Amino acid sequence: MKTDSELKEDVLSELAWDPLVPNAKVGVSVDAGVVTLLGHLETYAEKVAATRAVERVCGVKAVAVELDVRPLFAHKRTDSEIAAAAERALEWNTTIPPGSVKLVVENGWVSLSGVLDWNFQRRAVERMIRPMQGVVGISDSIQLRSVALPSDVASRVQAALIRQAVRAAHHVSITMDASTVSLRGTVHSIAERVAIEGAAFSTAGVTAVENHLRVES
């Protein structure tokens, strides 16, 4: 098991390794496996990249993100400009049905709503908007459309985890309640926890995932 100082060293190395993260602007503290990120970044994409980088590090149990997004003057955009750019991006994305996503922009913060069929579509909307100039944050309230579920959802998710060589596949308990999947067990990293949740969401008809997986170093 890593000490906090060893974990901090690994986190700093991962931040430095990721080309999307201006690591010199990110402060790091670690307490009992919980990593706190501090500082100011110029884009929301950098903030997300820094968070994802920390989640990849084995031994990190949780991440507290206290990073502010402060766009450079050259990157600042009005809410109207951000909304118009986001609408155009949605129109050009063939995986997002026209009119299925609504957005509101206030002080650079984008709030999303609507109904989609798949979680990958919901993630695609976020990925499109995340790197846009002037965006400081995203709130995603997009819902997934409920459809009839096959009776073997749990076994399908388990098989997907094994196919994808997820190390903790055999240590994950999967249960269903209507269209909600519940995950329990232990994993080796937050990134693995997120990957398992993604596999659960890839099943048609799953509208929510309750992720109770614990990270153990």
CSV table of C-alpha atoms in Angstrom, one decimal:
chain,number,residue,atom,x,y,z
A,1,MET,CA,0.0,0.0,0.0
A,2,LYS,CA,1.4,3.4,-1.0
A,3,THR,CA,2.0,6.1,1.5
A,4,ASP,CA,0.5,9.5,0.9
A,5,SER,CA,3.9,10.9,-0.1
A,6,GLU,CA,4.4,8.1,-2.6
A,7,LEU,CA,0.8,8.6,-3.9
A,8,LYS,CA,1.4,12.3,-4.3
A,9,GLU,CA,4.6,11.6,-6.3
A,10,ASP,CA,2.7,9.3,-8.6
A,11,VAL,CA,-0.1,11.8,-9.1
A,12,LEU,CA,2.4,14.6,-10.0
A,13,SER,CA,4.1,12.3,-12.4
A,14,GLU,CA,0.8,11.4,-14.1
A,15,LEU,CA,-0.2,15.1,-14.4
A,16,ALA,CA,3.2,15.9,-15.9
A,17,TRP,CA,2.9,13.0,-18.4
A,18,ASP,CA,-0.6,14.1,-19.7
A,19,PRO,CA,-0.1,16.7,-22.5
A,20,LEU,CA,-3.6,18.1,-21.8
A,21,VAL,CA,-2.7,19.1,-18.3
A,22,PRO,CA,-0.7,22.3,-17.5
A,23,ASN,CA,0.7,20.5,-14.4
A,24,ALA,CA,2.7,23.6,-13.3
A,25,LYS,CA,-0.7,25.2,-12.5
A,26,VAL,CA,-2.2,22.3,-10.5
A,27,GLY,CA,-1.4,22.0,-6.8
A,28,VAL,CA,-1.8,18.5,-5.2
A,29,SER,CA,-2.4,17.4,-1.6
A,30,VAL,CA,-3.0,13.8,-0.4
A,31,ASP,CA,-4.6,12.7,2.8
A,32,ALA,CA,-5.4,9.0,3.5
A,33,GLY,CA,-5.6,8.3,-0.3
A,34,VAL,CA,-7.8,11.2,-1.0
A,35,VAL,CA,-6.3,13.6,-3.6
A,36,THR,CA,-7.2,17.3,-3.6
A,37,LEU,CA,-6.4,19.4,-6.7
A,38,LEU,CA,-6.0,23.1,-6.2
A,39,GLY,CA,-5.3,26.0,-8.6
A,40,HIS,CA,-6.6,28.0,-11.5
A,41,LEU,CA,-6.8,26.7,-15.1
A,42,GLU,CA,-7.7,28.4,-18.4
A,43,THR,CA,-10.2,25.9,-19.8
A,44,TYR,CA,-12.8,23.4,-18.6
A,45,ALA,CA,-11.1,20.8,-20.8
A,46,GLU,CA,-7.9,21.2,-18.7
A,47,LYS,CA,-9.9,20.7,-15.5
A,48,VAL,CA,-11.5,17.5,-16.7
A,49,ALA,CA,-8.1,16.2,-18.0
A,50,ALA,CA,-6.5,16.9,-14.7
A,51,THR,CA,-9.2,15.0,-12.9
A,52,ARG,CA,-9.1,12.0,-15.2
A,53,ALA,CA,-5.3,11.9,-14.9
A,54,VAL,CA,-5.5,11.5,-11.1
A,55,GLU,CA,-8.3,8.9,-11.4
A,56,ARG,CA,-5.9,6.7,-13.5
A,57,VAL,CA,-3.4,6.5,-10.6
A,58,CYS,CA,-3.5,3.2,-8.7
A,59,GLY,CA,-4.1,3.8,-5.0
A,60,VAL,CA,-6.2,7.0,-5.3
A,61,LYS,CA,-9.4,6.4,-3.4
A,62,ALA,CA,-11.2,9.7,-4.2
A,63,VAL,CA,-10.5,13.1,-5.8
A,64,ALA,CA,-11.6,16.5,-4.5
A,65,VAL,CA,-11.5,19.0,-7.4
A,66,GLU,CA,-11.0,22.6,-6.2
A,67,LEU,CA,-9.8,23.9,-9.5
A,68,ASP,CA,-11.3,27.2,-10.8
A,69,VAL,CA,-11.6,27.8,-14.6
A,70,ARG,CA,-10.6,31.3,-15.5
A,71,PRO,CA,-10.5,31.8,-19.3
A,72,LEU,CA,-7.9,34.0,-20.8
A,73,PHE,CA,-9.2,37.2,-22.2
A,74,ALA,CA,-8.6,35.9,-25.7
A,75,HIS,CA,-10.7,32.8,-24.9
A,76,LYS,CA,-13.6,34.6,-23.3
A,77,ARG,CA,-17.0,34.3,-25.0
A,78,THR,CA,-20.4,35.6,-24.3
A,79,ASP,CA,-23.1,33.2,-23.2
A,80,SER,CA,-24.9,33.8,-26.5
A,81,GLU,CA,-21.7,32.9,-28.5
A,82,ILE,CA,-21.2,29.7,-26.4
A,83,ALA,CA,-24.8,28.7,-26.9
A,84,ALA,CA,-24.7,29.3,-30.6
A,85,ALA,CA,-21.5,27.3,-31.0
A,86,ALA,CA,-22.8,24.4,-28.9
A,87,GLU,CA,-26.1,24.3,-31.0
A,88,ARG,CA,-24.1,24.2,-34.2
A,89,ALA,CA,-21.9,21.4,-32.8
A,90,LEU,CA,-25.0,19.4,-31.9
A,91,GLU,CA,-26.5,19.9,-35.4
A,92,TRP,CA,-23.3,18.5,-37.0
A,93,ASN,CA,-23.1,15.4,-34.8
A,94,THR,CA,-24.8,12.5,-36.5
A,95,THR,CA,-25.1,10.4,-33.3
A,96,ILE,CA,-27.3,13.0,-31.6
A,97,PRO,CA,-31.0,13.1,-32.8
A,98,PRO,CA,-32.0,16.7,-33.8
A,99,GLY,CA,-33.8,18.5,-31.1
A,100,SER,CA,-33.1,15.9,-28.4
A,101,VAL,CA,-30.8,18.0,-26.3
A,102,LYS,CA,-31.6,21.4,-24.8
A,103,LEU,CA,-29.0,23.7,-23.4
A,104,VAL,CA,-28.8,26.9,-21.3
A,105,VAL,CA,-25.7,28.9,-20.8
A,106,GLU,CA,-25.2,31.2,-17.8
A,107,ASN,CA,-21.8,32.9,-17.0
A,108,GLY,CA,-20.0,30.3,-19.1
A,109,TRP,CA,-21.7,27.4,-17.3
A,110,VAL,CA,-23.6,25.0,-19.7
A,111,SER,CA,-26.7,23.2,-18.4
A,112,LEU,CA,-27.9,20.2,-20.5
A,113,SER,CA,-31.3,18.6,-20.5
A,114,GLY,CA,-33.3,16.3,-22.8
A,115,VAL,CA,-33.8,12.6,-23.5
A,116,LEU,CA,-31.4,10.2,-25.4
A,117,ASP,CA,-31.3,6.5,-26.0
A,118,TRP,CA,-27.7,5.7,-25.0
A,119,ASN,CA,-25.2,6.9,-22.4
A,120,PHE,CA,-22.5,7.2,-25.1
A,121,GLN,CA,-24.7,9.9,-26.7
A,122,ARG,CA,-24.9,11.7,-23.5
A,123,ARG,CA,-21.1,11.5,-23.1
A,124,ALA,CA,-20.6,12.7,-26.7
A,125,VAL,CA,-22.6,15.9,-26.0
A,126,GLU,CA,-20.3,16.6,-23.0
A,127,ARG,CA,-17.1,15.9,-25.1
A,128,MET,CA,-18.3,18.3,-27.8
A,129,ILE,CA,-18.9,21.2,-25.4
A,130,ARG,CA,-16.1,20.6,-23.0
A,131,PRO,CA,-13.2,22.1,-25.1
A,132,MET,CA,-15.2,25.1,-26.3
A,133,GLN,CA,-13.8,28.6,-25.6
A,134,GLY,CA,-15.5,30.3,-22.7
A,135,VAL,CA,-17.0,27.2,-21.1
A,136,VAL,CA,-16.2,27.0,-17.4
A,137,GLY,CA,-18.4,24.0,-16.4
A,138,ILE,CA,-21.2,21.6,-17.5
A,139,SER,CA,-24.2,20.3,-15.6
A,140,ASP,CA,-25.7,17.2,-17.3
A,141,SER,CA,-29.3,16.5,-16.6
A,142,ILE,CA,-29.9,14.5,-19.8
A,143,GLN,CA,-32.1,11.5,-19.2
A,144,LEU,CA,-31.9,8.1,-20.9
A,145,ARG,CA,-35.1,6.7,-22.5
A,146,SER,CA,-36.4,3.5,-20.8
A,147,VAL,CA,-37.0,0.4,-23.0
A,148,ALA,CA,-37.7,-3.2,-22.3
A,149,LEU,CA,-34.7,-4.9,-20.7
A,150,PRO,CA,-33.5,-8.5,-21.5
A,151,SER,CA,-33.7,-10.8,-18.5
A,152,ASP,CA,-30.0,-11.5,-18.5
A,153,VAL,CA,-28.7,-7.9,-18.1
A,154,ALA,CA,-26.4,-8.8,-15.2
A,155,SER,CA,-24.7,-11.7,-17.0
A,156,ARG,CA,-24.3,-9.5,-20.2
A,157,VAL,CA,-22.5,-6.8,-18.2
A,158,GLN,CA,-20.3,-9.4,-16.5
A,159,ALA,CA,-19.4,-10.9,-19.9
A,160,ALA,CA,-18.5,-7.5,-21.2
A,161,LEU,CA,-16.2,-6.8,-18.3
A,162,ILE,CA,-14.4,-10.1,-18.9
A,163,ARG,CA,-14.1,-9.4,-22.7
A,164,GLN,CA,-12.6,-6.0,-22.0
A,165,ALA,CA,-10.1,-7.6,-19.6
A,166,VAL,CA,-11.2,-5.6,-16.6
A,167,ARG,CA,-9.1,-6.9,-13.7
A,168,ALA,CA,-11.8,-6.7,-11.1
A,169,ALA,CA,-14.5,-8.4,-13.3
A,170,HIS,CA,-14.9,-11.4,-11.0
A,171,HIS,CA,-15.0,-9.2,-7.9
A,172,VAL,CA,-18.0,-7.2,-9.0
A,173,SER,CA,-21.6,-8.0,-8.0
A,174,ILE,CA,-24.2,-6.8,-10.4
A,175,THR,CA,-27.9,-6.5,-9.6
A,176,MET,CA,-30.9,-5.0,-11.3
A,177,ASP,CA,-33.9,-3.0,-10.0
A,178,ALA,CA,-36.2,-2.0,-13.0
A,179,SER,CA,-33.8,-0.2,-15.4
A,180,THR,CA,-31.2,0.6,-12.7
A,181,VAL,CA,-28.0,-1.4,-12.4
A,182,SER,CA,-26.3,-1.6,-9.0
A,183,LEU,CA,-22.6,-2.3,-8.8
A,184,ARG,CA,-20.8,-3.6,-5.6
A,185,GLY,CA,-17.4,-4.9,-5.0
A,186,THR,CA,-13.8,-3.7,-5.0
A,187,VAL,CA,-11.6,-2.3,-7.8
A,188,HIS,CA,-7.9,-1.2,-8.1
A,189,SER,CA,-8.5,2.4,-9.3
A,190,ILE,CA,-11.1,5.1,-9.9
A,191,ALA,CA,-10.5,4.6,-13.6
A,192,GLU,CA,-11.4,1.0,-13.3
A,193,ARG,CA,-14.5,2.0,-11.4
A,194,VAL,CA,-15.5,4.4,-14.2
A,195,ALA,CA,-14.8,1.7,-16.8
A,196,ILE,CA,-17.1,-0.8,-15.1
A,197,GLU,CA,-19.9,1.8,-14.9
A,198,GLY,CA,-19.4,2.5,-18.6
A,199,ALA,CA,-19.8,-1.2,-19.4
A,200,ALA,CA,-23.1,-1.2,-17.4
A,201,PHE,CA,-24.4,1.8,-19.2
A,202,SER,CA,-23.6,0.1,-22.6
A,203,THR,CA,-26.5,-2.2,-22.1
A,204,ALA,CA,-29.7,-1.2,-24.0
A,205,GLY,CA,-32.4,0.0,-21.6
A,206,VAL,CA,-30.2,0.8,-18.6
A,207,THR,CA,-31.1,4.3,-17.6
A,208,ALA,CA,-29.1,4.6,-14.3
A,209,VAL,CA,-26.2,3.0,-12.6
A,210,GLU,CA,-25.7,3.0,-8.8
A,211,ASN,CA,-21.9,2.7,-8.5
A,212,HIS,CA,-21.0,1.4,-5.0
A,213,LEU,CA,-17.6,0.0,-6.0
A,214,ARG,CA,-14.9,0.6,-3.5
A,215,VAL,CA,-11.3,1.5,-4.5
A,216,GLU,CA,-8.7,-0.6,-2.7
A,217,SER,CA,-5.0,-0.1,-3.2
